[in-house]
PDB file of C-alpha atoms in Angstrom:
ATOM      1  CA  MET A   6     -16.506   0.533  -9.137  1.00 59.00           C
ATOM      2  CA  LYS A   7     -19.958   0.685  -7.070  1.00 59.00           C
ATOM      3  CA  TRP A   8     -19.083  -1.070  -3.653  1.00 56.00           C
ATOM      4  CA  GLN A   9     -20.455   1.460  -1.128  1.00 63.00           C
ATOM      5  CA  GLY A  10     -24.058   0.215   1.209  1.00 69.00           C
ATOM      6  CA  ARG A  11     -23.019  -3.140   0.013  1.00 75.00           C
ATOM      7  CA  ARG A  12     -22.628  -6.634   2.268  1.00 83.00           C
ATOM      8  CA  GLY A  13     -19.152  -6.997   4.222  1.00 89.00           C
ATOM      9  CA  SER A  14     -17.046  -9.938   4.774  1.00 92.00           C
ATOM     10  CA  ARG A  15     -16.882 -11.488   8.212  1.00 93.00           C
ATOM     11  CA  ASN A  16     -13.702 -13.488   7.372  1.00 95.00           C
ATOM     12  CA  ILE A  17     -11.822 -10.471   8.247  1.00 92.00           C
ATOM     13  CA  GLU A  18      -9.126 -10.424  10.765  1.00 93.00           C
ATOM     14  CA  ASP A  19      -8.186  -6.657  11.479  1.00 89.00           C
ATOM     15  CA  ARG A  20      -5.000  -6.505  12.745  1.00 87.00           C
ATOM     16  CA  ARG A  21      -4.168  -2.620  12.331  1.00 81.00           C
ATOM     17  CA  GLY A  22      -3.522  -0.280  15.469  1.00 72.00           C
ATOM     18  CA  ARG A  23      -1.797  -3.442  16.995  1.00 64.00           C
ATOM     19  CA  THR A  24       1.937  -3.846  18.191  1.00 50.00           C
ATOM     20  CA  ARG A  25       3.429  -6.363  16.787  1.00 47.00           C
ATOM     21  CA  GLY A  26       6.569  -8.186  16.276  1.00 44.00           C
ATOM     22  CA  VAL A  27       7.612  -9.708  12.633  1.00 40.00           C
ATOM     23  CA  SER A  28      10.092 -12.769  13.055  1.00 39.00           C
ATOM     24  CA  ARG A  29      12.345 -12.949   9.942  1.00 37.00           C
ATOM     25  CA  GLY A  30      10.998 -16.799   9.592  1.00 38.00           C
ATOM     26  CA  LYS A  31      11.270 -18.671   6.320  1.00 38.00           C
ATOM     27  CA  ALA A  32       9.910 -16.906   3.374  1.00 39.00           C
ATOM     28  CA  VAL A  33       8.084 -18.461   0.133  1.00 39.00           C
ATOM     29  CA  GLY A  34      10.371 -17.380  -1.748  1.00 37.00           C
ATOM     30  CA  GLY A  35      12.987 -14.991  -3.034  1.00 32.00           C
ATOM     31  CA  VAL A  36      13.747 -12.004  -5.424  1.00 28.00           C
ATOM     32  CA  SER A  37      16.872  -9.948  -5.945  1.00 24.00           C
ATOM     33  CA  GLY A  38      18.170  -7.441  -8.636  1.00 26.00           C
ATOM     34  CA  ILE A  39      15.300  -5.694  -9.547  1.00 26.00           C
ATOM     35  CA  GLY A  40      14.995  -2.572  -8.246  1.00 33.00           C
ATOM     36  CA  LEU A  41      13.105  -1.694  -4.610  1.00 33.00           C
ATOM     37  CA  ILE A  42       9.701  -0.879  -6.101  1.00 39.00           C
ATOM     38  CA  ALA A  43      10.029  -3.777  -8.525  1.00 41.00           C
ATOM     39  CA  ILE A  44      10.763  -6.591  -5.283  1.00 40.00           C
ATOM     40  CA  VAL A  45       7.985  -4.755  -3.483  1.00 45.00           C
ATOM     41  CA  VAL A  46       5.375  -5.636  -6.014  1.00 46.00           C
ATOM     42  CA  ILE A  47       6.877  -9.074  -7.418  1.00 42.00           C
ATOM     43  CA  GLY A  48       7.234  -9.924  -3.883  1.00 44.00           C
ATOM     44  CA  GLY A  49       3.621  -8.775  -3.115  1.00 45.00           C
ATOM     45  CA  LEU A  50       1.671 -10.225  -6.123  1.00 44.00           C
ATOM     46  CA  LEU A  51       3.768 -13.384  -6.230  1.00 41.00           C
ATOM     47  CA  GLY A  52       3.187 -14.209  -2.616  1.00 44.00           C
ATOM     48  CA  VAL A  53       6.450 -13.934  -1.179  1.00 39.00           C
ATOM     49  CA  ASP A  54       7.801 -12.032   1.732  1.00 40.00           C
ATOM     50  CA  VAL A  55      10.212  -9.996   0.582  1.00 38.00           C
ATOM     51  CA  SER A  56      11.568  -8.204   3.648  1.00 40.00           C
ATOM     52  CA  PRO A  57      14.509  -9.827   4.684  1.00 36.00           C
ATOM     53  CA  LEU A  58      15.539  -9.005   1.261  1.00 35.00           C
ATOM     54  CA  LEU A  59      15.300  -5.386   2.014  1.00 37.00           C
ATOM     55  CA  ASN A  60      18.122  -3.329   4.130  1.00 34.00           C
ATOM     56  CA  GLY A  61      16.988  -0.473   6.669  1.00 35.00           C
ATOM     57  CA  VAL A  62      13.434  -1.904   7.019  1.00 33.00           C
ATOM     58  CA  GLY A  63      13.697  -1.814  10.947  1.00 32.00           C
ATOM     59  CA  VAL A  64      15.124  -5.037  11.195  1.00 29.00           C
ATOM     60  CA  GLY A  65      17.374  -5.251  14.467  1.00 30.00           C
ATOM     61  CA  SER A  66      20.327  -7.827  15.187  1.00 28.00           C
ATOM     62  CA  GLY A  67      17.627  -9.930  16.959  1.00 31.00           C
ATOM     63  CA  GLY A  68      16.101 -10.657  13.589  1.00 30.00           C
ATOM     64  CA  VAL A  69      12.914  -9.098  15.242  1.00 30.00           C
ATOM     65  CA  SER A  70      11.357  -5.884  14.008  1.00 35.00           C
ATOM     66  CA  THR A  71       8.835  -4.083  16.219  1.00 36.00           C
ATOM     67  CA  SER A  72       6.568  -1.426  15.467  1.00 41.00           C
ATOM     68  CA  GLY A  73       4.225   0.895  17.377  1.00 46.00           C
ATOM     69  CA  ALA A  74       0.367   0.789  17.035  1.00 51.00           C
ATOM     70  CA  ALA A  75      -0.393   3.467  14.531  1.00 61.00           C
ATOM     71  CA  PRO A  76      -3.707   5.208  14.237  1.00 69.00           C
ATOM     72  CA  ILE A  77      -6.225   4.355  11.844  1.00 74.00           C
ATOM     73  CA  SER A  78      -6.902   6.930   9.536  1.00 75.00           C
ATOM     74  CA  THR A  79     -10.121   7.924   7.846  1.00 78.00           C
ATOM     75  CA  ALA A  80      -8.133   6.407   4.411  1.00 76.00           C
ATOM     76  CA  ASP A  81      -7.418   3.239   6.232  1.00 78.00           C
ATOM     77  CA  LYS A  82     -11.129   2.773   7.672  1.00 83.00           C
ATOM     78  CA  ARG A  83     -12.582   3.405   4.245  1.00 81.00           C
ATOM     79  CA  ALA A  84      -9.973   0.665   2.816  1.00 82.00           C
ATOM     80  CA  GLY A  85     -11.046  -1.902   5.151  1.00 85.00           C
ATOM     81  CA  GLU A  86     -14.321  -1.217   4.146  1.00 89.00           C
ATOM     82  CA  PHE A  87     -13.581  -1.525   0.394  1.00 87.00           C
ATOM     83  CA  VAL A  88     -11.761  -4.692   1.039  1.00 91.00           C
ATOM     84  CA  SER A  89     -14.617  -6.345   2.925  1.00 92.00           C
ATOM     85  CA  VAL A  90     -17.078  -5.869   0.465  1.00 92.00           C
ATOM     86  CA  THR A  91     -14.591  -6.929  -2.601  1.00 93.00           C
ATOM     87  CA  LEU A  92     -13.705  -9.965  -0.220  1.00 95.00           C
ATOM     88  CA  ALA A  93     -17.849 -10.888   0.144  1.00 95.00           C
ATOM     89  CA  ASP A  94     -17.979 -10.117  -3.424  1.00 94.00           C
ATOM     90  CA  THR A  95     -14.972 -12.736  -4.202  1.00 96.00           C
ATOM     91  CA  GLU A  96     -16.983 -15.363  -1.773  1.00 97.00           C
ATOM     92  CA  GLU A  97     -19.905 -15.188  -3.160  1.00 95.00           C
ATOM     93  CA  VAL A  98     -18.676 -15.886  -6.877  1.00 96.00           C
ATOM     94  CA  TRP A  99     -16.456 -18.728  -5.706  1.00 97.00           C
ATOM     95  CA  ALA A 100     -19.409 -20.250  -4.144  1.00 97.00           C
ATOM     96  CA  GLU A 101     -21.382 -20.213  -6.940  1.00 97.00           C
ATOM     97  CA  ILE A 102     -18.521 -21.007  -9.417  1.00 97.00           C
ATOM     98  CA  PHE A 103     -17.548 -24.373  -7.185  1.00 98.00           C
ATOM     99  CA  ALA A 104     -21.245 -25.290  -6.701  1.00 97.00           C
ATOM    100  CA  THR A 105     -21.612 -25.153 -10.582  1.00 97.00           C
ATOM    101  CA  GLN A 106     -18.496 -25.785 -12.273  1.00 96.00           C
ATOM    102  CA  VAL A 107     -16.506 -27.997  -9.587  1.00 96.00           C
ATOM    103  CA  HIS A 108     -19.488 -28.864  -7.932  1.00 96.00           C
ATOM    104  CA  ALA A 109     -17.929 -28.713  -4.515  1.00 97.00           C
ATOM    105  CA  VAL A 110     -17.829 -26.566  -1.613  1.00 97.00           C
ATOM    106  CA  TYR A 111     -15.992 -23.329  -1.637  1.00 97.00           C
ATOM    107  CA  GLU A 112     -14.261 -22.944   1.801  1.00 97.00           C
ATOM    108  CA  PRO A 113     -13.211 -18.952   1.931  1.00 96.00           C
ATOM    109  CA  ALA A 114      -9.870 -17.408   2.541  1.00 96.00           C
ATOM    110  CA  THR A 115      -9.622 -15.133   5.807  1.00 96.00           C
ATOM    111  CA  LEU A 116      -8.179 -11.935   4.640  1.00 94.00           C
ATOM    112  CA  VAL A 117      -5.887 -10.409   7.127  1.00 93.00           C
ATOM    113  CA  LEU A 118      -5.408  -6.319   7.208  1.00 90.00           C
ATOM    114  CA  PHE A 119      -2.250  -5.125   9.331  1.00 88.00           C
ATOM    115  CA  LYS A 120      -0.469  -1.691   9.342  1.00 83.00           C
ATOM    116  CA  GLY A 121       3.219  -1.603   9.090  1.00 80.00           C
ATOM    117  CA  VAL A 122       4.546  -4.961  10.194  1.00 83.00           C
ATOM    118  CA  THR A 123       2.919  -8.168  11.180  1.00 85.00           C
ATOM    119  CA  GLN A 124       3.587 -11.858  11.225  1.00 84.00           C
ATOM    120  CA  SER A 125       2.339 -15.131   8.887  1.00 88.00           C
ATOM    121  CA  PRO A 126       3.057 -18.787   8.703  1.00 90.00           C
ATOM    122  CA  CYS A 127       5.042 -17.773   5.566  1.00 86.00           C
ATOM    123  CA  GLY A 128       7.366 -15.447   7.018  1.00 79.00           C
ATOM    124  CA  GLY A 129       7.505 -11.552   8.226  1.00 76.00           C
ATOM    125  CA  ALA A 130       4.902  -9.627   6.739  1.00 70.00           C
ATOM    126  CA  SER A 131       5.266  -5.903   6.193  1.00 71.00           C
ATOM    127  CA  GLY A 132       4.525  -3.127   4.110  1.00 63.00           C
ATOM    128  CA  ALA A 133       7.842  -4.272   1.880  1.00 61.00           C
ATOM    129  CA  SER A 134       5.966  -7.758   1.519  1.00 62.00           C
ATOM    130  CA  GLY A 135       3.174  -6.285  -0.252  1.00 71.00           C
ATOM    131  CA  PRO A 136      -0.128  -8.349  -0.334  1.00 83.00           C
ATOM    132  CA  PHE A 137       0.234 -11.907  -0.517  1.00 88.00           C
ATOM    133  CA  TYR A 138      -1.275 -15.385   0.174  1.00 92.00           C
ATOM    134  CA  CYS A 139       0.148 -17.987   2.824  1.00 93.00           C
ATOM    135  CA  PRO A 140      -1.416 -21.628   2.110  1.00 94.00           C
ATOM    136  CA  ALA A 141       0.191 -22.601   5.508  1.00 93.00           C
ATOM    137  CA  ASP A 142      -2.445 -20.689   7.079  1.00 94.00           C
ATOM    138  CA  GLN A 143      -4.579 -20.298   3.866  1.00 95.00           C
ATOM    139  CA  LYS A 144      -4.760 -16.418   4.803  1.00 94.00           C
ATOM    140  CA  ALA A 145      -4.194 -13.470   2.740  1.00 94.00           C
ATOM    141  CA  TYR A 146      -2.009 -10.507   4.043  1.00 92.00           C
ATOM    142  CA  LEU A 147      -2.602  -7.206   2.752  1.00 88.00           C
ATOM    143  CA  ASP A 148      -1.486  -3.959   3.822  1.00 84.00           C
ATOM    144  CA  THR A 149      -3.798  -1.281   2.271  1.00 76.00           C
ATOM    145  CA  GLU A 150      -1.075   1.121   1.747  1.00 78.00           C
ATOM    146  CA  PHE A 151      -0.211  -0.931  -0.989  1.00 76.00           C
ATOM    147  CA  PHE A 152      -2.848   0.462  -3.067  1.00 73.00           C
ATOM    148  CA  ALA A 153      -1.186   3.904  -2.685  1.00 69.00           C
ATOM    149  CA  THR A 154       2.033   2.577  -3.735  1.00 71.00           C
ATOM    150  CA  MET A 155       0.237   0.980  -6.498  1.00 66.00           C
ATOM    151  CA  GLU A 156      -0.998   4.310  -7.726  1.00 63.00           C
ATOM    152  CA  ARG A 157       1.924   6.641  -6.653  1.00 67.00           C
ATOM    153  CA  GLN A 158       4.815   4.621  -8.061  1.00 62.00           C
ATOM    154  CA  LEU A 159       3.322   2.546 -10.720  1.00 60.00           C
ATOM    155  CA  GLY A 160       0.356   4.731 -11.987  1.00 60.00           C
ATOM    156  CA  ALA A 161      -2.287   1.823 -11.310  1.00 55.00           C
ATOM    157  CA  GLY A 162      -4.769   3.614  -9.054  1.00 58.00           C
ATOM    158  CA  GLY A 163      -8.397   3.506  -8.900  1.00 61.00           C
ATOM    159  CA  ASP A 164     -11.240   0.997  -6.675  1.00 75.00           C
ATOM    160  CA  PHE A 165     -11.255  -1.791  -9.279  1.00 77.00           C
ATOM    161  CA  ALA A 166      -7.340  -1.682  -9.647  1.00 78.00           C
ATOM    162  CA  ALA A 167      -7.509  -2.567  -5.990  1.00 82.00           C
ATOM    163  CA  ALA A 168     -10.098  -5.009  -6.082  1.00 87.00           C
ATOM    164  CA  TYR A 169      -7.707  -6.824  -8.804  1.00 85.00           C
ATOM    165  CA  VAL A 170      -5.343  -7.054  -6.332  1.00 87.00           C
ATOM    166  CA  VAL A 171      -7.261  -8.617  -3.634  1.00 92.00           C
ATOM    167  CA  ALA A 172      -9.123 -10.758  -6.317  1.00 93.00           C
ATOM    168  CA  HIS A 173      -5.266 -12.059  -7.229  1.00 93.00           C
ATOM    169  CA  GLU A 174      -4.833 -12.936  -3.966  1.00 93.00           C
ATOM    170  CA  ILE A 175      -8.125 -14.998  -3.282  1.00 96.00           C
ATOM    171  CA  ALA A 176      -7.653 -16.700  -6.663  1.00 96.00           C
ATOM    172  CA  HIS A 177      -4.263 -18.217  -5.284  1.00 96.00           C
ATOM    173  CA  HIS A 178      -6.675 -19.396  -2.151  1.00 97.00           C
ATOM    174  CA  VAL A 179      -9.051 -21.147  -5.220  1.00 97.00           C
ATOM    175  CA  GLN A 180      -5.865 -22.403  -6.707  1.00 97.00           C
ATOM    176  CA  ASP A 181      -5.131 -24.016  -3.371  1.00 96.00           C
ATOM    177  CA  GLU A 182      -8.767 -25.322  -2.648  1.00 97.00           C
ATOM    178  CA  LEU A 183      -8.410 -27.109  -5.990  1.00 96.00           C
ATOM    179  CA  GLY A 184      -5.338 -28.388  -5.071  1.00 95.00           C
ATOM    180  CA  ILE A 185      -3.257 -26.896  -8.199  1.00 95.00           C
ATOM    181  CA  LEU A 186      -1.082 -24.734  -5.856  1.00 93.00           C
ATOM    182  CA  SER A 187       0.404 -27.416  -3.751  1.00 93.00           C
ATOM    183  CA  GLN A 188       0.941 -29.553  -6.622  1.00 94.00           C
ATOM    184  CA  ALA A 189       2.969 -26.682  -8.683  1.00 94.00           C
ATOM    185  CA  ASN A 190       4.998 -25.504  -5.566  1.00 92.00           C
ATOM    186  CA  ALA A 191       6.025 -29.363  -5.000  1.00 93.00           C
ATOM    187  CA  VAL A 192       7.168 -29.852  -8.646  1.00 94.00           C
ATOM    188  CA  ARG A 193       8.972 -25.995  -8.057  1.00 92.00           C
ATOM    189  CA  ALA A 194      10.962 -27.869  -5.193  1.00 92.00           C
ATOM    190  CA  LYS A 195      12.287 -30.269  -7.316  1.00 94.00           C
ATOM    191  CA  VAL A 196      13.761 -28.396 -10.785  1.00 94.00           C
ATOM    192  CA  ASN A 197      16.114 -25.910 -10.958  1.00 94.00           C
ATOM    193  CA  GLU A 198      15.793 -21.795 -10.494  1.00 92.00           C
ATOM    194  CA  ALA A 199      14.745 -21.284 -14.508  1.00 92.00           C
ATOM    195  CA  GLN A 200      12.343 -24.287 -14.541  1.00 93.00           C
ATOM    196  CA  SER A 201      10.930 -22.909 -10.994  1.00 93.00           C
ATOM    197  CA  ASN A 202      10.360 -19.597 -12.295  1.00 92.00           C
ATOM    198  CA  ALA A 203       8.661 -20.807 -15.601  1.00 92.00           C
ATOM    199  CA  ILE A 204       5.907 -22.559 -13.240  1.00 94.00           C
ATOM    200  CA  SER A 205       5.950 -19.813 -11.132  1.00 93.00           C
ATOM    201  CA  VAL A 206       4.678 -17.414 -14.031  1.00 93.00           C
ATOM    202  CA  ARG A 207       1.987 -20.493 -15.195  1.00 94.00           C
ATOM    203  CA  ILE A 208       0.769 -20.097 -11.347  1.00 95.00           C
ATOM    204  CA  GLU A 209       0.324 -16.196 -11.686  1.00 93.00           C
ATOM    205  CA  LEU A 210      -1.308 -16.172 -14.679  1.00 94.00           C
ATOM    206  CA  GLN A 211      -3.648 -18.425 -13.751  1.00 96.00           C
ATOM    207  CA  ALA A 212      -4.519 -16.781 -10.837  1.00 95.00           C
ATOM    208  CA  ASP A 213      -4.656 -13.323 -13.350  1.00 93.00           C
ATOM    209  CA  CYS A 214      -7.273 -15.407 -15.286  1.00 95.00           C
ATOM    210  CA  PHE A 215      -9.089 -16.669 -12.109  1.00 97.00           C
ATOM    211  CA  SER A 216      -9.387 -12.521 -11.541  1.00 94.00           C
ATOM    212  CA  GLY A 217     -10.498 -12.034 -14.669  1.00 93.00           C
ATOM    213  CA  ILE A 218     -13.594 -14.652 -14.253  1.00 96.00           C
ATOM    214  CA  TRP A 219     -14.143 -13.223 -10.815  1.00 93.00           C
ATOM    215  CA  ALA A 220     -14.936  -9.623 -12.767  1.00 91.00           C
ATOM    216  CA  ARG A 221     -17.290 -11.154 -15.007  1.00 92.00           C
ATOM    217  CA  TYR A 222     -19.554 -12.920 -12.374  1.00 94.00           C
ATOM    218  CA  ALA A 223     -19.034  -9.555 -10.016  1.00 90.00           C
ATOM    219  CA  GLN A 224     -20.594  -7.368 -13.463  1.00 88.00           C
ATOM    220  CA  GLU A 225     -23.184 -10.049 -14.011  1.00 89.00           C
ATOM    221  CA  ARG A 226     -24.360 -10.664 -10.291  1.00 87.00           C
ATOM    222  CA  PHE A 227     -23.793  -7.448  -8.504  1.00 81.00           C
ATOM    223  CA  GLY A 228     -23.650  -4.898 -11.400  1.00 75.00           C
ATOM    224  CA  SER A 229     -20.662  -3.109  -9.488  1.00 69.00           C
ATOM    225  CA  ILE A 230     -18.477  -2.510 -12.486  1.00 74.00           C
ATOM    226  CA  GLU A 231     -18.473   0.898 -13.950  1.00 69.00           C
ATOM    227  CA  ARG A 232     -17.029   2.054 -17.416  1.00 67.00           C
ATOM    228  CA  GLY A 233     -13.465   2.289 -17.175  1.00 67.00           C
ATOM    229  CA  ASP A 234     -13.087  -0.542 -14.339  1.00 73.00           C
ATOM    230  CA  ILE A 235     -11.528  -2.729 -16.633  1.00 73.00           C
ATOM    231  CA  ALA A 236      -9.029  -0.727 -17.862  1.00 73.00           C
ATOM    232  CA  GLU A 237      -7.722   0.166 -14.552  1.00 73.00           C
ATOM    233  CA  ALA A 238      -7.620  -3.675 -13.983  1.00 71.00           C
ATOM    234  CA  MET A 239      -5.911  -3.883 -17.383  1.00 72.00           C
ATOM    235  CA  THR A 240      -3.362  -1.266 -16.433  1.00 72.00           C
ATOM    236  CA  ALA A 241      -2.442  -2.951 -13.269  1.00 72.00           C
ATOM    237  CA  ALA A 242      -1.712  -5.883 -15.351  1.00 71.00           C
ATOM    238  CA  LYS A 243       0.036  -4.188 -17.621  1.00 70.00           C
ATOM    239  CA  GLN A 244       2.030  -2.042 -15.137  1.00 72.00           C
ATOM    240  CA  ILE A 245       3.255  -5.640 -12.626  1.00 68.00           C
ATOM    241  CA  GLY A 246       4.037  -7.200 -15.831  1.00 76.00           C
ATOM    242  CA  ASP A 247       7.985  -8.796 -15.684  1.00 77.00           C
ATOM    243  CA  ASP A 248       9.105  -6.968 -18.418  1.00 78.00           C
ATOM    244  CA  THR A 249       7.662  -3.554 -17.730  1.00 77.00           C
ATOM    245  CA  LEU A 250       8.938  -3.695 -14.144  1.00 74.00           C
ATOM    246  CA  GLN A 251      12.221  -4.675 -15.414  1.00 81.00           C
ATOM    247  CA  ARG A 252      12.712  -2.001 -17.803  1.00 83.00           C
ATOM    248  CA  ASN A 253      11.523   0.555 -15.134  1.00 74.00           C
ATOM    249  CA  ALA A 254      14.085  -0.672 -13.005  1.00 78.00           C
ATOM    250  CA  GLY A 255      16.345   0.049 -15.606  1.00 85.00           C
ATOM    251  CA  ARG A 256      17.247  -3.402 -16.788  1.00 86.00           C
ATOM    252  CA  VAL A 257      16.592  -5.424 -19.603  1.00 88.00           C
ATOM    253  CA  PRO A 258      14.205  -7.981 -19.430  1.00 85.00           C
ATOM    254  CA  SER A 259      15.155 -11.363 -19.070  1.00 86.00           C
ATOM    255  CA  PRO A 260      12.797 -13.595 -19.546  1.00 84.00           C
ATOM    256  CA  HIS A 261      14.544 -16.863 -17.301  1.00 87.00           C
ATOM    257  CA  THR A 262      13.958 -14.247 -14.387  1.00 86.00           C
ATOM    258  CA  PHE A 263      10.087 -13.783 -15.148  1.00 85.00           C
ATOM    259  CA  THR A 264       8.101 -15.045 -12.016  1.00 83.00           C
ATOM    260  CA  HIS A 265       4.961 -13.458 -13.007  1.00 89.00           C
ATOM    261  CA  GLY A 266       5.025 -13.430 -17.090  1.00 88.00           C
ATOM    262  CA  THR A 267       4.783 -10.538 -19.489  1.00 90.00           C
ATOM    263  CA  SER A 268       2.403  -7.321 -19.400  1.00 87.00           C
ATOM    264  CA  GLU A 269       0.897  -8.841 -22.392  1.00 90.00           C
ATOM    265  CA  GLN A 270       0.528 -12.009 -20.518  1.00 92.00           C
ATOM    266  CA  ARG A 271      -0.676 -10.561 -17.843  1.00 90.00           C
ATOM    267  CA  GLN A 272      -3.391  -8.580 -19.362  1.00 89.00           C
ATOM    268  CA  ARG A 273      -4.340 -11.980 -21.846  1.00 91.00           C
ATOM    269  CA  TRP A 274      -5.023 -14.046 -19.468  1.00 94.00           C
ATOM    270  CA  PHE A 275      -7.196 -11.779 -17.200  1.00 92.00           C
ATOM    271  CA  ALA A 276      -9.179 -11.199 -20.411  1.00 92.00           C
ATOM    272  CA  ILE A 277      -9.556 -14.692 -21.219  1.00 95.00           C
ATOM    273  CA  GLY A 278     -10.975 -15.467 -17.796  1.00 95.00           C
ATOM    274  CA  PHE A 279     -12.978 -12.469 -17.916  1.00 93.00           C
ATOM    275  CA  GLU A 280     -14.400 -12.994 -21.530  1.00 93.00           C
ATOM    276  CA  THR A 281     -14.892 -16.847 -20.831  1.00 93.00           C
ATOM    277  CA  PRO A 282     -15.469 -17.382 -17.313  1.00 94.00           C
ATOM    278  CA  GLU A 283     -15.124 -21.032 -17.144  1.00 95.00           C
ATOM    279  CA  LEU A 284     -12.004 -22.811 -15.027  1.00 96.00           C
ATOM    280  CA  ALA A 285     -10.859 -24.796 -17.871  1.00 95.00           C
ATOM    281  CA  ALA A 286     -10.284 -21.767 -19.594  1.00 96.00           C
ATOM    282  CA  CYS A 287      -7.790 -20.861 -17.514  1.00 97.00           C
ATOM    283  CA  ASP A 288      -4.863 -23.983 -17.865  1.00 96.00           C
ATOM    284  CA  THR A 289      -2.184 -22.132 -17.970  1.00 96.00           C
ATOM    285  CA  PHE A 290      -0.095 -25.482 -17.004  1.00 95.00           C
ATOM    286  CA  GLY A 291      -1.838 -27.149 -20.536  1.00 93.00           C
ATOM    287  CA  ALA A 292      -1.510 -24.072 -22.727  1.00 93.00           C
ATOM    288  CA  ASP A 293       1.604 -23.987 -24.957  1.00 91.00           C
ATOM    289  CA  ARG A 294       1.523 -20.427 -25.345  1.00 90.00           C
ATOM    290  CA  LEU A 295       1.468 -18.235 -22.654  1.00 91.00           C
TER     291      LEU A 295
END
């Protein structure tokens, strides 16, 4: 992915290097019984803080975890620059899409970079929570160490795989801007767990589809996508499918527990957005077949 030397976003809140306490406030949702890596990845990509579900993450009896200010390494600096450029790309793309397809003004999200732990209105954010979007403050939260986790533990490395993660979280903000996220979550709050999970799958697959739209526009607008980049995104989508995560955790996949969709579904909806870059093509809520 070609990104060096291009404009970065001003909508970055860099909390790295700070000392932070994390309150174990109310989280957006919950995941259980899938294994540590699966919990981290599912929680991160779903947009929920799962650190209260994990033992031994440094939370004391007072319910607050503190971390000393960690130094910013060369890798951290590079990751921050990469995220800033990717975020700027999403801002330009979604501003154009909103102007041409929605006939409205796109209000960009703020992306919070942190290292170790931080706070959010949606719950404590830590390395265990992974990247997530918090509709309460319209901010995306990202510990860039997650990129290394994707590469080392999931086999989903590469710049464009990392860009897909950023684009996916911003896609949740797009859903928020369109009023989709609030409506879907309102329904989720009124139904049983299996039905709530089914709605969550449609939310996530739509975000994958929106990510595909972003990739198509980025290719045409910036010429940033190189040979193999889409394959990186597809690999990432495959590795974070619910069925793949559950198999890798030694479990038989249980569709009623899925919150993101299968690997095939995640890849297919990303491809739909990339091939047909229209918001209407991403109507996962009206689709008979996911």
